[in-house]
Amino acid sequence: MDDLTQCLYEFLLERRMGHQWNDGEYRACILNAKLQEEQMKSSLNEKQQKELDLLLDRIAERDSMEKTYLFQAALSLVRELNVLVGA
């Protein structure tokens, strides 16, 4: 991602995604995931907990990459549409 695209992406996350974080369904999903993680960790030994943490970190990293690619694809689509409509 170039600097401008990165800036737009960060702006989107900071300024436009706030509604998502205040959404009751989203918050319930986050809470349920956290509770399930805590339940799983309570039945694991220390090594298994570290493995679970590593797995969750990798999943979060993958999710972040997917969101970045999706943003870039949407931005490319907007550019293509602008060319088509002559904007």
Tab-separated table of N, CA, C and O in Angstrom, residues 2-34:
chain	number	residue	atom	x	y	z
A	2	ASP	N	0.592	2.188	-0.865
A	2	ASP	CA	1.369	3.421	-0.842
A	2	ASP	C	0.899	4.303	0.319
A	2	ASP	O	-0.069	3.980	1.014
A	3	ASP	N	1.600	5.407	0.530
A	3	ASP	CA	1.316	6.259	1.697
A	3	ASP	C	-0.102	6.822	1.689
A	3	ASP	O	-0.766	6.858	2.725
A	4	LEU	N	-0.575	7.258	0.519
A	4	LEU	CA	-1.922	7.826	0.436
A	4	LEU	C	-2.972	6.765	0.744
A	4	LEU	O	-3.911	7.006	1.514
A	5	THR	N	-2.810	5.587	0.167
A	5	THR	CA	-3.751	4.500	0.416
A	5	THR	C	-3.746	4.119	1.891
A	5	THR	O	-4.797	3.900	2.496
A	6	GLN	N	-2.571	4.047	2.479
A	6	GLN	CA	-2.457	3.731	3.910
A	6	GLN	C	-3.155	4.792	4.755
A	6	GLN	O	-3.866	4.473	5.708
A	7	CYS	N	-2.977	6.042	4.382
A	7	CYS	CA	-3.620	7.140	5.107
A	7	CYS	C	-5.145	7.040	5.006
A	7	CYS	O	-5.853	7.193	6.001
A	8	LEU	N	-5.642	6.753	3.807
A	8	LEU	CA	-7.084	6.594	3.621
A	8	LEU	C	-7.620	5.419	4.432
A	8	LEU	O	-8.678	5.504	5.053
A	9	TYR	N	-6.875	4.328	4.441
A	9	TYR	CA	-7.281	3.141	5.188
A	9	TYR	C	-7.349	3.443	6.683
A	9	TYR	O	-8.319	3.088	7.358
A	10	GLU	N	-6.335	4.103	7.205
A	10	GLU	CA	-6.328	4.450	8.629
A	10	GLU	C	-7.453	5.420	8.971
A	10	GLU	O	-8.081	5.313	10.022
A	11	PHE	N	-7.722	6.372	8.068
A	11	PHE	CA	-8.833	7.303	8.270
A	11	PHE	C	-10.151	6.535	8.346
A	11	PHE	O	-10.981	6.775	9.230
A	12	LEU	N	-10.323	5.600	7.420
A	12	LEU	CA	-11.531	4.786	7.406
A	12	LEU	C	-11.701	4.036	8.718
A	12	LEU	O	-12.778	4.030	9.317
A	13	LEU	N	-10.642	3.416	9.184
A	13	LEU	CA	-10.719	2.656	10.430
A	13	LEU	C	-11.022	3.553	11.619
A	13	LEU	O	-11.859	3.217	12.468
A	14	GLU	N	-10.364	4.689	11.685
A	14	GLU	CA	-10.507	5.569	12.847
A	14	GLU	C	-11.814	6.346	12.851
A	14	GLU	O	-12.446	6.498	13.891
A	15	ARG	N	-12.208	6.862	11.683
A	15	ARG	CA	-13.328	7.792	11.644
A	15	ARG	C	-14.644	7.194	11.178
A	15	ARG	O	-15.700	7.674	11.564
A	16	ARG	N	-14.591	6.205	10.320
A	16	ARG	CA	-15.819	5.697	9.718
A	16	ARG	C	-16.288	4.363	10.267
A	16	ARG	O	-17.411	3.976	10.039
A	17	MET	N	-15.424	3.662	10.977
A	17	MET	CA	-15.794	2.345	11.483
A	17	MET	C	-16.285	2.399	12.927
A	17	MET	O	-16.614	1.376	13.504
A	18	GLY	N	-16.355	3.572	13.493
A	18	GLY	CA	-16.819	3.717	14.871
A	18	GLY	C	-18.211	3.172	15.091
A	18	GLY	O	-18.527	2.650	16.163
A	19	HIS	N	-19.048	3.268	14.060
A	19	HIS	CA	-20.418	2.761	14.187
A	19	HIS	C	-20.420	1.252	14.407
A	19	HIS	O	-21.247	0.726	15.133
A	20	GLN	N	-19.493	0.567	13.774
A	20	GLN	CA	-19.390	-0.880	13.939
A	20	GLN	C	-19.085	-1.214	15.391
A	20	GLN	O	-19.688	-2.115	15.963
A	21	TRP	N	-18.145	-0.506	15.986
A	21	TRP	CA	-17.745	-0.807	17.352
A	21	TRP	C	-18.846	-0.494	18.360
A	21	TRP	O	-18.847	-1.019	19.464
A	22	ASN	N	-19.795	0.338	17.980
A	22	ASN	CA	-20.913	0.659	18.860
A	22	ASN	C	-22.134	-0.207	18.586
A	22	ASN	O	-23.121	-0.141	19.311
A	23	ASP	N	-22.070	-1.036	17.543
A	23	ASP	CA	-23.180	-1.899	17.164
A	23	ASP	C	-23.340	-3.022	18.180
A	23	ASP	O	-22.371	-3.708	18.537
A	24	GLY	N	-24.555	-3.224	18.653
A	24	GLY	CA	-24.813	-4.238	19.670
A	24	GLY	C	-24.473	-5.647	19.204
A	24	GLY	O	-23.928	-6.449	19.976
A	25	GLU	N	-24.788	-5.972	17.967
A	25	GLU	CA	-24.498	-7.306	17.446
A	25	GLU	C	-22.990	-7.546	17.385
A	25	GLU	O	-22.506	-8.622	17.738
A	26	TYR	N	-22.249	-6.534	16.959
A	26	TYR	CA	-20.793	-6.648	16.893
A	26	TYR	C	-20.198	-6.819	18.287
A	26	TYR	O	-19.359	-7.681	18.516
A	27	ARG	N	-20.676	-6.013	19.225
A	27	ARG	CA	-20.167	-6.106	20.598
A	27	ARG	C	-20.489	-7.451	21.216
A	27	ARG	O	-19.673	-8.034	21.938
A	28	ALA	N	-21.677	-7.994	20.932
A	28	ALA	CA	-22.055	-9.309	21.448
A	28	ALA	C	-21.143	-10.390	20.858
A	28	ALA	O	-20.727	-11.315	21.574
A	29	CYS	N	-20.820	-10.262	19.585
A	29	CYS	CA	-19.918	-11.216	18.935
A	29	CYS	C	-18.543	-11.188	19.594
A	29	CYS	O	-17.960	-12.236	19.886
A	30	ILE	N	-18.025	-9.991	19.841
A	30	ILE	CA	-16.726	-9.844	20.491
A	30	ILE	C	-16.755	-10.437	21.893
A	30	ILE	O	-15.846	-11.168	22.295
A	31	LEU	N	-17.803	-10.154	22.630
A	31	LEU	CA	-17.935	-10.674	23.991
A	31	LEU	C	-17.996	-12.203	23.993
A	31	LEU	O	-17.321	-12.857	24.789
A	32	ASN	N	-18.792	-12.768	23.095
A	32	ASN	CA	-18.904	-14.224	23.018
A	32	ASN	C	-17.568	-14.862	22.672
A	32	ASN	O	-17.205	-15.900	23.237
A	33	ALA	N	-16.830	-14.266	21.747
A	33	ALA	CA	-15.519	-14.803	21.375
A	33	ALA	C	-14.563	-14.736	22.559
A	33	ALA	O	-13.810	-15.683	22.814
A	34	LYS	N	-14.589	-13.634	23.281
A	34	LYS	CA	-13.713	-13.477	24.449
A	34	LYS	C	-14.054	-14.498	25.538
A	34	LYS	O	-13.154	-15.108	26.131
